[in-house]
Amino acid sequence: MQERIVLITGGSTGLGYTAASRLKKMGYHVYITSRQAAKAAAAAKELAVSYVALDVTDEASIEQAAETIKKQEGRIDILINNAGIPGGYGQPAEIDAAIMRNVYDTNVFGLVSVTHAFLPLLEQSEFPVIVNVSSGLGSFGQVLNPDKIESKVNALAYSSSKAAVSMLTVQYAKSLPNMKINAVDPGPTKTGENFSNGMQTVEQGSDAIVKLATIDEKGPTGGFFNRDGVIPW
């Protein structure tokens, strides 16, 4: 099989950065993205990977990134939709539609826009894979389980956006049977810029991302996983 080409959105910091580092060491050809070209370039230099500027909330930016990789590579084999923001953590009654739209623009509509733009390049792969970074905070099973840390968090915008990501994963998987498409929950990870209250290291948080990105033809599709295995919806 050809050298596998991976595109990771939001790959200049946190989980995306760590996943890029691990996949590079495993022999994958990795592209990371950031909305700021200078930031992507600096991170790519540190990791010895490729980069492209890409703002998941900007259609023109997404199309330009897809065109750049099309010219340089002709395909991608693995898309990791990692870019995400937490949004407001106030009580649900305090969260208005403007806050919701801001979170959904990145976490939901950004994922759809990137996936849509890069599907033609994935279709050029012998074995295309998509990994959508969701969250246990978007899982009924986790949020309603008093033994889970997710049950202690009330994050209307973020949690509902990640529930949407998980269902998007199922719908894509059902309609694209030639691809392996799964959602992952990194777990409560301290990643720095946007997520500073986690307990896991970024290495632990990236476990599920790397595992699902590197599945073979016998791997799952349409599933929801953390570093320990399948988790409830």
XYZ file of C-alpha atoms in Angstrom:
233
model
C 0.000 0.000 0.000
C 1.161 3.553 -0.724
C 2.368 5.816 2.059
C -0.782 6.911 3.874
C -1.567 10.645 3.753
C -3.286 12.110 6.817
C -4.941 15.514 7.190
C -5.581 16.717 10.756
C -7.622 19.862 11.296
C -6.601 21.919 14.293
C -3.274 20.119 14.284
C -0.997 22.891 15.525
C -1.749 22.350 19.238
C -3.160 19.882 21.745
C -4.619 16.569 20.635
C -4.139 17.260 16.953
C -0.471 18.104 17.452
C 0.134 14.979 19.538
C -1.724 12.736 17.080
C 0.338 14.242 14.244
C 3.557 13.521 16.104
C 2.576 9.927 16.774
C 1.382 9.246 13.232
C 4.547 10.797 11.769
C 6.646 8.421 13.881
C 4.529 5.531 12.605
C 5.445 6.370 9.019
C 2.410 8.344 7.875
C 2.659 11.455 5.685
C 0.941 14.033 7.858
C -0.583 17.403 7.048
C -1.672 19.613 9.930
C -3.853 22.691 9.660
C -4.473 25.908 11.535
C -6.473 28.969 10.657
C -3.206 30.912 11.057
C -0.642 29.948 8.425
C 2.298 31.051 10.590
C 1.096 28.914 13.475
C 0.647 25.883 11.229
C 4.085 26.432 9.699
C 5.801 26.678 13.085
C 4.128 23.521 14.406
C 4.834 21.641 11.180
C 8.520 22.552 11.424
C 8.661 21.220 14.997
C 6.971 17.986 13.949
C 8.718 17.619 10.590
C 5.334 17.279 8.859
C 3.505 19.179 6.124
C 0.923 21.884 6.686
C -1.773 23.925 5.035
C -3.656 26.957 6.299
C -7.313 26.065 6.864
C -10.048 27.832 8.807
C -12.926 25.385 9.245
C -15.405 28.291 9.475
C -14.320 29.780 6.126
C -15.493 28.003 2.977
C -12.954 29.776 0.759
C -10.130 28.723 3.086
C -11.318 25.125 3.052
C -11.599 25.022 -0.729
C -8.140 26.540 -1.118
C -6.654 23.959 1.264
C -8.327 21.124 -0.630
C -7.049 22.486 -3.938
C -3.517 22.808 -2.554
C -3.427 19.197 -1.363
C -5.030 18.016 -4.597
C -2.196 19.606 -6.566
C 0.499 18.338 -4.203
C -0.772 14.836 -3.473
C -3.830 14.015 -5.576
C -5.552 12.361 -2.616
C -5.728 11.935 1.130
C -6.208 8.598 2.867
C -7.207 9.693 6.362
C -9.148 12.773 7.459
C -9.130 13.588 11.174
C -11.758 16.232 11.977
C -10.176 17.456 15.195
C -10.746 21.227 15.225
C -13.141 22.265 17.972
C -13.893 24.952 20.537
C -15.541 24.663 23.983
C -17.812 27.709 23.803
C -19.589 28.986 26.883
C -19.733 26.914 30.047
C -22.451 28.930 31.738
C -25.725 27.451 32.886
C -28.006 26.478 29.980
C -30.350 29.370 30.724
C -27.429 31.740 30.153
C -26.489 30.316 26.731
C -28.097 32.234 23.888
C -28.320 31.458 20.184
C -25.255 33.568 19.355
C -23.059 31.412 21.607
C -24.589 28.270 20.135
C -23.971 29.447 16.561
C -20.348 30.256 17.324
C -19.713 26.765 18.719
C -21.648 25.004 15.966
C -19.851 26.983 13.253
C -16.609 25.251 14.261
C -17.658 21.957 15.819
C -20.503 20.992 13.477
C -20.703 23.076 10.318
C -16.914 23.246 10.104
C -16.737 19.456 10.204
C -19.372 19.188 7.469
C -17.647 21.771 5.280
C -14.235 20.114 5.598
C -15.632 16.633 5.019
C -17.581 17.781 1.974
C -14.557 19.504 0.453
C -12.174 16.597 1.018
C -14.453 13.706 0.057
C -13.267 13.848 -3.587
C -9.667 13.432 -2.373
C -10.637 10.623 -0.002
C -12.365 8.877 -2.877
C -8.988 8.692 -4.650
C -7.626 6.586 -1.785
C -7.417 2.791 -1.897
C -8.702 2.741 1.700
C -10.234 5.994 2.985
C -10.763 6.642 6.694
C -12.423 9.498 8.583
C -12.068 10.071 12.318
C -14.395 12.632 13.901
C -13.307 13.877 17.305
C -16.475 13.900 19.373
C -16.774 13.790 23.182
C -18.291 11.789 25.992
C -20.076 15.028 26.825
C -22.199 14.371 23.748
C -23.178 10.871 24.896
C -26.429 10.168 26.754
C -24.771 7.107 28.239
C -21.864 9.073 29.687
C -23.688 12.245 30.736
C -26.473 10.342 32.524
C -24.105 7.960 34.324
C -23.385 9.369 37.814
C -20.137 7.405 37.916
C -18.739 9.337 34.950
C -17.107 12.752 35.135
C -19.237 13.831 32.167
C -22.309 13.746 34.417
C -20.851 16.633 36.444
C -20.595 18.989 33.471
C -23.445 21.092 32.088
C -22.294 22.528 28.762
C -25.273 23.156 26.515
C -23.440 24.394 23.422
C -20.425 22.086 23.492
C -22.244 18.918 24.533
C -25.008 19.300 21.982
C -22.495 20.088 19.245
C -20.609 16.864 19.994
C -23.854 14.876 20.011
C -24.353 16.270 16.510
C -20.839 15.161 15.528
C -21.604 11.609 16.635
C -24.802 11.445 14.591
C -23.070 13.007 11.590
C -20.586 10.159 11.874
C -23.339 7.550 11.676
C -25.019 9.209 8.729
C -21.777 9.548 6.780
C -20.848 5.943 7.569
C -24.229 4.669 6.344
C -24.021 6.593 3.091
C -20.326 5.971 2.362
C -19.812 2.218 2.819
C -16.507 2.347 0.934
C -15.032 4.381 3.815
C -14.396 3.665 7.490
C -15.897 6.543 9.455
C -15.898 6.638 13.257
C -16.268 9.050 16.159
C -13.871 9.138 19.090
C -14.046 10.486 22.620
C -10.565 11.567 23.739
C -11.745 11.742 27.351
C -11.151 14.598 29.822
C -7.815 15.796 28.470
C -5.831 18.874 29.428
C -4.820 20.271 26.064
C -3.874 23.833 26.988
C -5.434 26.633 24.983
C -9.130 25.790 25.022
C -9.436 22.786 27.318
C -7.469 23.313 30.538
C -9.436 21.309 33.120
C -8.802 17.769 31.947
C -7.127 14.985 33.904
C -5.579 12.978 31.072
C -2.367 13.777 29.240
C -2.523 14.623 25.549
C -0.814 11.298 24.893
C -3.686 9.466 26.588
C -6.248 11.705 24.920
C -4.829 11.005 21.478
C -4.912 7.209 21.926
C -8.383 6.759 20.447
C -7.667 9.167 17.590
C -4.533 7.310 16.548
C -6.115 3.893 16.993
C -9.120 4.672 14.780
C -6.991 6.495 12.206
C -4.804 3.424 11.730
C -7.456 0.713 11.402
C -7.303 -1.695 8.488
C -10.005 -2.927 6.102
C -11.442 -5.145 8.838
C -11.892 -2.205 11.190
C -15.207 -0.777 12.399
C -17.317 1.949 10.865
C -20.139 4.049 12.294
C -18.941 3.493 15.868
C -18.122 5.612 18.927
C -14.896 4.805 20.783
C -12.620 5.987 23.551
C -9.143 4.692 24.387
C -10.686 1.650 26.126
C -13.080 0.625 23.371
C -16.722 1.180 22.418
C -18.685 3.701 24.493
C -22.459 4.216 24.698
C -24.320 6.720 22.593
